[in-house]
Amino acid sequence: MKTSSLSVAAVAAVLVASGCAGSRQVQTTNMLWPSEPSAPEIRFEGAIYGSADVGRSFWQKFEGFLFGRSPEEGLGKPYGLCVDGDIWYVADSGRDRVMVFNWKSKRVWTFRDMDSRHRLLEPVNVQVGPDGMLYVADTELGRVVRFHVDGTFDRIIGSHDDLESPVGMAWDARGRMLVVDSKRHQVVVFASDGTHVTSFGERGEQPGQFYYPLGIAVADDGTIYVVDALHFTVQLFDSDFTYIGDFGHDESAAALKPRPRAVAIDRHGRVYVTDAMRHTVLVFDSAGTLLYRFGNLGSGDGEFKLPAGVHITEDGMVLVVDSMNRRILRFQLVRG
């Protein structure tokens, strides 16, 4: 027993010396946007491909040393994501699952099962609702599926009459869930208890009508931003779902042609739109004036291949899903 204790202590000492108890590593670079002479607004900080990028806690490394390391988990074809404190949730449509990154515990895990016979088929978005539950939009199921934060299935939101192809999700100040139904060219509204309330929009060419909408976000003032993908615009609605304007449809440098996907809003009210065809993120002010863009086509630092979801935290961390490179790129706002 004495020899065994000394051996365990020796192993622990080696692991500590090698830095196993270190905290989350952040790659700080000099990649800044916009370019000079403009003042920098955002900085590239790193890429996350899977569990290997999260690191492991002391005891996870100790266990791995004794019993062998668990297989690494990597992203397949990520699309949407959200952040709740130290936890990232990523909808991985390529592997039919939600991947969870817990930066505090250094744990990465996945979930997909609803019950013994049913599971997620094509999750494209995941959000944490005001009730602390996880909501997953699955385009193949044609439903929004609610889970507990531990991945345990709770219930299905909506029926075939309500939804066909849910993608973007957001909540307004009244706690109503707004779900973009791309194939039905509308936004469907549910009460906080999951009851269908109403919908707005339809297929068409007029203001307030859509052609395959995808993303949605709600600003602090209640303005609703909807990415109208094949009209190449972002349309704006008030809290009563009345159309109030749009931007991005003209032929100027601000034009969103040809493939906007997702939208997010930072604490200053600036609007971030991923452009999948030009492999960049466009940043607008709240009135729709283009301020700058960041990223271009490629697989290197700060580059994208079909960017999709975007999420911005209160402390200015900007996460962009880089779908075809199978990773999440992390940026940090550096201004105010």
Short mmCIF file of C-alpha atoms in Angstrom, two decimals:
data_model
loop_
_atom_site.label_atom_id
_atom_site.label_comp_id
_atom_site.label_asym_id
_atom_site.label_seq_id
_atom_site.Cartn_x
_atom_site.Cartn_y
_atom_site.Cartn_z
CA MET A 1 0.00 0.00 0.00
CA LYS A 2 2.81 2.38 0.74
CA THR A 3 4.42 1.76 -2.67
CA SER A 4 1.05 2.22 -4.39
CA SER A 5 0.47 5.52 -2.60
CA LEU A 6 3.89 6.76 -3.57
CA SER A 7 3.25 5.79 -7.19
CA VAL A 8 -0.05 7.67 -7.29
CA ALA A 9 1.59 10.69 -5.70
CA ALA A 10 4.41 10.54 -8.23
CA VAL A 11 1.97 10.41 -11.14
CA ALA A 12 0.03 13.35 -9.72
CA ALA A 13 3.23 15.35 -9.35
CA VAL A 14 4.14 14.72 -12.98
CA LEU A 15 0.70 15.79 -14.20
CA VAL A 16 0.72 18.96 -12.12
CA ALA A 17 4.19 19.82 -13.38
CA SER A 18 3.01 19.38 -16.95
CA GLY A 19 0.28 21.95 -16.42
CA CYS A 20 -2.75 19.68 -16.23
CA ALA A 21 -4.46 21.99 -13.79
CA GLY A 22 -4.14 24.97 -16.08
CA SER A 23 -7.12 27.10 -17.02
CA ARG A 24 -8.69 27.58 -20.44
CA GLN A 25 -6.16 28.73 -22.99
CA VAL A 26 -6.96 31.71 -25.22
CA GLN A 27 -5.03 32.24 -28.40
CA THR A 28 -4.50 35.98 -28.77
CA THR A 29 -3.49 37.12 -32.23
CA ASN A 30 -2.82 40.35 -34.07
CA MET A 31 -5.61 39.70 -36.58
CA LEU A 32 -7.83 42.75 -36.22
CA TRP A 33 -10.73 44.24 -38.19
CA PRO A 34 -11.44 46.65 -39.74
CA SER A 35 -8.09 47.40 -41.33
CA GLU A 36 -6.21 50.66 -40.81
CA PRO A 37 -6.73 53.56 -40.75
CA SER A 38 -9.99 52.62 -39.01
CA ALA A 39 -9.79 51.86 -35.30
CA PRO A 40 -9.89 48.09 -34.58
CA GLU A 41 -13.22 46.65 -33.48
CA ILE A 42 -12.70 42.89 -33.31
CA ARG A 43 -9.83 40.41 -32.89
CA PHE A 44 -9.50 36.75 -33.86
CA GLU A 45 -8.69 34.55 -30.86
CA GLY A 46 -8.86 30.92 -31.88
CA ALA A 47 -10.70 27.94 -33.34
CA ILE A 48 -12.54 25.04 -31.68
CA TYR A 49 -12.80 21.76 -33.60
CA GLY A 50 -13.85 19.45 -30.78
CA SER A 51 -13.10 18.05 -27.36
CA ALA A 52 -9.32 18.18 -27.85
CA ASP A 53 -9.49 21.99 -27.82
CA VAL A 54 -11.26 22.18 -24.48
CA GLY A 55 -8.54 20.56 -22.42
CA ARG A 56 -9.08 18.29 -19.45
CA SER A 57 -9.25 18.80 -15.72
CA PHE A 58 -6.60 17.39 -13.38
CA TRP A 59 -8.67 14.33 -12.52
CA GLN A 60 -9.64 13.69 -16.15
CA LYS A 61 -5.95 13.67 -17.08
CA PHE A 62 -5.12 11.52 -14.08
CA GLU A 63 -7.83 9.03 -15.06
CA GLY A 64 -6.62 9.03 -18.64
CA PHE A 65 -3.07 8.35 -17.50
CA LEU A 66 -4.21 5.31 -15.53
CA PHE A 67 -6.92 3.85 -17.76
CA GLY A 68 -6.37 5.34 -21.21
CA ARG A 69 -7.78 8.46 -22.82
CA SER A 70 -11.33 8.60 -24.15
CA PRO A 71 -11.73 9.07 -27.92
CA GLU A 72 -11.78 12.69 -29.05
CA GLU A 73 -15.11 14.14 -30.14
CA GLY A 74 -15.08 16.43 -33.18
CA LEU A 75 -17.68 18.56 -34.90
CA GLY A 76 -19.30 17.16 -38.07
CA LYS A 77 -21.26 19.94 -39.77
CA PRO A 78 -22.16 22.55 -37.15
CA TYR A 79 -24.81 25.14 -37.91
CA GLY A 80 -26.29 27.00 -34.93
CA LEU A 81 -24.99 27.63 -31.42
CA CYS A 82 -25.58 29.46 -28.16
CA VAL A 83 -23.71 30.17 -24.94
CA ASP A 84 -24.92 29.94 -21.35
CA GLY A 85 -22.21 30.97 -18.91
CA ASP A 86 -19.27 28.58 -19.26
CA ILE A 87 -21.20 26.21 -21.51
CA TRP A 88 -21.43 26.24 -25.32
CA TYR A 89 -24.19 24.32 -27.10
CA VAL A 90 -23.65 23.55 -30.79
CA ALA A 91 -26.24 22.06 -33.17
CA ASP A 92 -24.24 19.59 -35.25
CA SER A 93 -26.52 18.76 -38.19
CA GLY A 94 -23.86 16.59 -39.83
CA ARG A 95 -23.90 14.15 -36.92
CA ASP A 96 -27.54 14.57 -35.85
CA ARG A 97 -26.76 15.76 -32.34
CA VAL A 98 -26.11 18.66 -30.03
CA MET A 99 -22.52 18.95 -28.81
CA VAL A 100 -21.92 20.52 -25.39
CA PHE A 101 -18.65 22.19 -24.37
CA ASN A 102 -18.32 22.86 -20.65
CA TRP A 103 -15.25 25.06 -20.21
CA LYS A 104 -15.40 25.03 -16.44
CA SER A 105 -15.45 21.25 -15.97
CA LYS A 106 -13.41 20.62 -19.16
CA ARG A 107 -16.09 18.18 -20.23
CA VAL A 108 -17.47 17.67 -23.75
CA TRP A 109 -20.52 15.51 -24.36
CA THR A 110 -23.36 15.08 -26.84
CA PHE A 111 -27.05 14.24 -26.86
CA ARG A 112 -29.60 13.31 -29.53
CA ASP A 113 -32.14 10.86 -28.04
CA MET A 114 -35.72 11.86 -27.30
CA ASP A 115 -36.83 8.42 -26.14
CA SER A 116 -36.03 4.79 -26.93
CA ARG A 117 -37.49 5.10 -30.44
CA HIS A 118 -36.99 8.73 -31.44
CA ARG A 119 -34.01 11.04 -31.73
CA LEU A 120 -32.88 14.22 -33.41
CA LEU A 121 -32.52 13.91 -37.18
CA GLU A 122 -31.18 17.25 -38.42
CA PRO A 123 -30.69 19.78 -35.62
CA VAL A 124 -29.77 23.15 -37.09
CA ASN A 125 -30.14 25.46 -34.13
CA VAL A 126 -30.06 25.36 -30.34
CA GLN A 127 -30.96 28.10 -27.87
CA VAL A 128 -31.37 28.43 -24.12
CA GLY A 129 -34.82 29.79 -23.38
CA PRO A 130 -35.85 32.21 -20.63
CA ASP A 131 -36.93 29.15 -18.61
CA GLY A 132 -33.40 27.73 -18.68
CA MET A 133 -34.40 24.85 -20.95
CA LEU A 134 -32.70 23.93 -24.24
CA TYR A 135 -34.65 24.36 -27.45
CA VAL A 136 -33.46 22.53 -30.57
CA ALA A 137 -34.81 23.33 -34.04
CA ASP A 138 -34.78 20.20 -36.21
CA THR A 139 -35.61 20.75 -39.88
CA GLU A 140 -36.01 17.05 -40.66
CA LEU A 141 -38.41 16.46 -37.77
CA GLY A 142 -40.16 19.73 -38.53
CA ARG A 143 -40.30 20.49 -34.83
CA VAL A 144 -38.69 22.37 -31.99
CA VAL A 145 -37.63 19.90 -29.31
CA ARG A 146 -37.19 20.96 -25.69
CA PHE A 147 -34.56 19.31 -23.48
CA HIS A 148 -33.33 19.81 -19.95
CA VAL A 149 -29.77 21.14 -19.75
CA ASP A 150 -28.49 17.64 -19.02
CA GLY A 151 -29.79 16.49 -22.41
CA THR A 152 -32.89 14.75 -21.07
CA PHE A 153 -35.87 15.05 -23.41
CA ASP A 154 -38.79 17.14 -22.14
CA ARG A 155 -41.34 17.79 -24.90
CA ILE A 156 -42.00 18.76 -28.50
CA ILE A 157 -43.09 22.30 -29.36
CA GLY A 158 -45.51 22.70 -32.24
CA SER A 159 -47.43 20.33 -34.50
CA HIS A 160 -47.37 19.64 -38.24
CA ASP A 161 -50.00 22.35 -38.55
CA ASP A 162 -47.68 24.85 -36.85
CA LEU A 163 -44.23 24.08 -38.26
CA GLU A 164 -42.58 22.48 -41.26
CA SER A 165 -38.93 23.58 -41.34
CA PRO A 166 -37.85 25.46 -38.18
CA VAL A 167 -34.44 27.16 -38.24
CA GLY A 168 -33.90 30.40 -36.30
CA MET A 169 -35.27 30.94 -32.79
CA ALA A 170 -35.45 33.95 -30.48
CA TRP A 171 -37.53 35.25 -27.56
CA ASP A 172 -39.11 38.67 -27.15
CA ALA A 173 -39.54 40.68 -23.94
CA ARG A 174 -42.94 39.06 -23.33
CA GLY A 175 -41.37 35.60 -23.26
CA ARG A 176 -42.86 34.59 -26.61
CA MET A 177 -40.75 32.24 -28.72
CA LEU A 178 -40.31 33.31 -32.34
CA VAL A 179 -39.43 30.47 -34.72
CA VAL A 180 -38.46 31.00 -38.35
CA ASP A 181 -40.12 28.43 -40.62
CA SER A 182 -38.05 28.58 -43.79
CA LYS A 183 -40.21 26.45 -46.10
CA ARG A 184 -43.41 28.21 -45.08
CA HIS A 185 -41.74 31.64 -45.42
CA GLN A 186 -42.96 32.91 -42.06
CA VAL A 187 -42.18 33.43 -38.39
CA VAL A 188 -44.28 31.34 -36.01
CA VAL A 189 -45.02 32.69 -32.52
CA PHE A 190 -45.47 30.48 -29.46
CA ALA A 191 -46.45 31.47 -25.92
CA SER A 192 -44.09 30.66 -23.05
CA ASP A 193 -46.03 27.43 -22.42
CA GLY A 194 -45.49 26.29 -26.02
CA THR A 195 -48.98 27.14 -27.23
CA HIS A 196 -49.20 28.39 -30.80
CA VAL A 197 -50.19 32.09 -30.80
CA THR A 198 -49.87 33.46 -34.32
CA SER A 199 -47.51 33.83 -37.26
CA PHE A 200 -46.38 36.66 -39.49
CA GLY A 201 -45.03 36.79 -43.01
CA GLU A 202 -45.73 34.72 -46.11
CA ARG A 203 -44.02 34.02 -49.42
CA GLY A 204 -43.92 37.07 -51.63
CA GLU A 205 -42.01 40.07 -52.90
CA GLN A 206 -43.61 42.82 -50.82
CA PRO A 207 -42.26 44.33 -47.60
CA GLY A 208 -43.00 41.98 -44.72
CA GLN A 209 -43.07 38.95 -47.02
CA PHE A 210 -40.25 36.40 -47.14
CA TYR A 211 -38.46 34.05 -49.48
CA TYR A 212 -36.80 31.33 -47.38
CA PRO A 213 -36.06 33.20 -44.15
CA LEU A 214 -33.43 31.65 -41.86
CA GLY A 215 -32.12 33.64 -38.88
CA ILE A 216 -33.77 35.84 -36.29
CA ALA A 217 -32.72 38.07 -33.39
CA VAL A 218 -34.52 40.47 -31.05
CA ALA A 219 -32.86 43.74 -30.00
CA ASP A 220 -33.15 45.27 -26.53
CA ASP A 221 -35.65 47.83 -27.86
CA GLY A 222 -37.91 45.02 -29.11
CA THR A 223 -37.03 45.31 -32.80
CA ILE A 224 -37.11 41.93 -34.52
CA TYR A 225 -34.45 41.24 -37.18
CA VAL A 226 -35.23 38.44 -39.67
CA VAL A 227 -32.71 37.19 -42.23
CA ASP A 228 -34.67 36.88 -45.49
CA ALA A 229 -32.15 34.66 -47.26
CA LEU A 230 -33.26 34.62 -50.90
CA HIS A 231 -34.42 38.22 -50.88
CA PHE A 232 -30.87 38.95 -49.66
CA THR A 233 -32.12 41.26 -46.92
CA VAL A 234 -32.62 41.64 -43.20
CA GLN A 235 -36.20 42.71 -42.49
CA LEU A 236 -37.16 44.61 -39.36
CA PHE A 237 -40.42 44.32 -37.41
CA ASP A 238 -41.71 45.96 -34.25
CA SER A 239 -42.86 44.06 -31.18
CA ASP A 240 -46.36 43.74 -32.68
CA PHE A 241 -44.86 42.07 -35.77
CA THR A 242 -45.46 45.07 -38.03
CA TYR A 243 -42.90 45.59 -40.81
CA ILE A 244 -40.81 48.72 -40.23
CA GLY A 245 -37.94 48.45 -42.74
CA ASP A 246 -35.12 46.39 -44.20
CA PHE A 247 -31.51 46.66 -45.29
CA GLY A 248 -28.97 44.86 -47.45
CA HIS A 249 -30.95 44.55 -50.69
CA ASP A 250 -29.27 47.23 -52.80
CA GLU A 251 -26.18 46.96 -55.00
CA SER A 252 -23.85 48.89 -52.71
CA ALA A 253 -20.99 47.46 -50.68
CA ALA A 254 -23.53 46.79 -47.94
CA ALA A 255 -25.55 44.37 -50.08
CA LEU A 256 -26.06 40.93 -48.58
CA LYS A 257 -26.10 39.12 -51.91
CA PRO A 258 -26.07 36.28 -52.28
CA ARG A 259 -26.51 34.22 -49.06
CA PRO A 260 -27.16 35.71 -45.60
CA ARG A 261 -27.76 33.03 -42.96
CA ALA A 262 -27.84 34.15 -39.34
CA VAL A 263 -28.01 37.35 -37.32
CA ALA A 264 -26.93 38.48 -33.85
CA ILE A 265 -26.86 41.81 -32.02
CA ASP A 266 -24.15 43.05 -29.66
CA ARG A 267 -24.53 45.21 -26.58
CA HIS A 268 -24.06 48.37 -28.65
CA GLY A 269 -26.92 47.48 -30.97
CA ARG A 270 -24.68 46.56 -33.89
CA VAL A 271 -26.03 43.82 -36.15
CA TYR A 272 -23.85 40.89 -37.29
CA VAL A 273 -24.93 38.91 -40.36
CA THR A 274 -23.13 35.82 -41.66
CA ASP A 275 -22.79 35.72 -45.45
CA ALA A 276 -22.31 32.11 -46.52
CA MET A 277 -21.56 32.75 -50.17
CA ARG A 278 -18.91 35.42 -49.62
CA HIS A 279 -17.61 33.62 -46.52
CA THR A 280 -17.62 36.67 -44.30
CA VAL A 281 -19.48 38.39 -41.46
CA LEU A 282 -20.98 41.81 -42.14
CA VAL A 283 -21.40 44.28 -39.28
CA PHE A 284 -24.09 46.98 -39.54
CA ASP A 285 -25.31 49.71 -37.24
CA SER A 286 -28.93 49.48 -36.09
CA ALA A 287 -30.06 51.56 -39.08
CA GLY A 288 -28.51 49.13 -41.56
CA THR A 289 -25.37 51.06 -42.51
CA LEU A 290 -22.44 48.74 -43.16
CA LEU A 291 -19.62 49.44 -40.69
CA TYR A 292 -17.11 46.74 -41.64
CA ARG A 293 -16.75 43.04 -42.41
CA PHE A 294 -14.41 40.37 -41.12
CA GLY A 295 -13.24 37.04 -42.47
CA ASN A 296 -12.91 35.69 -46.00
CA LEU A 297 -12.77 32.36 -47.85
CA GLY A 298 -10.27 29.86 -46.49
CA SER A 299 -9.37 27.41 -43.75
CA GLY A 300 -6.81 29.47 -41.87
CA ASP A 301 -7.09 31.77 -38.88
CA GLY A 302 -10.06 34.12 -39.20
CA GLU A 303 -11.26 32.49 -42.44
CA PHE A 304 -14.54 30.74 -43.25
CA LYS A 305 -16.11 28.19 -45.53
CA LEU A 306 -19.87 28.72 -45.36
CA PRO A 307 -20.25 30.57 -42.05
CA ALA A 308 -23.60 29.88 -40.40
CA GLY A 309 -24.66 30.64 -36.83
CA VAL A 310 -23.33 33.57 -34.83
CA HIS A 311 -23.60 34.27 -31.10
CA ILE A 312 -22.39 37.26 -29.07
CA THR A 313 -21.97 37.19 -25.29
CA GLU A 314 -22.37 40.08 -22.87
CA ASP A 315 -18.59 40.36 -22.47
CA GLY A 316 -18.06 40.75 -26.22
CA MET A 317 -17.07 37.26 -27.26
CA VAL A 318 -18.24 36.61 -30.83
CA LEU A 319 -18.59 32.97 -31.90
CA VAL A 320 -19.11 32.13 -35.57
CA VAL A 321 -19.91 28.65 -36.85
CA ASP A 322 -17.57 27.76 -39.72
CA SER A 323 -19.67 24.93 -41.18
CA MET A 324 -17.55 23.39 -43.91
CA ASN A 325 -14.33 23.74 -41.92
CA ARG A 326 -16.16 21.90 -39.11
CA ARG A 327 -15.22 24.33 -36.37
CA ILE A 328 -16.23 27.34 -34.28
CA LEU A 329 -14.18 30.51 -34.65
CA ARG A 330 -13.84 32.75 -31.63
CA PHE A 331 -13.42 36.53 -31.86
CA GLN A 332 -13.35 39.25 -29.21
CA LEU A 333 -14.69 42.77 -29.45
CA VAL A 334 -11.94 45.19 -28.51
CA ARG A 335 -13.85 48.46 -28.51
CA GLY A 336 -15.80 49.53 -25.46
#
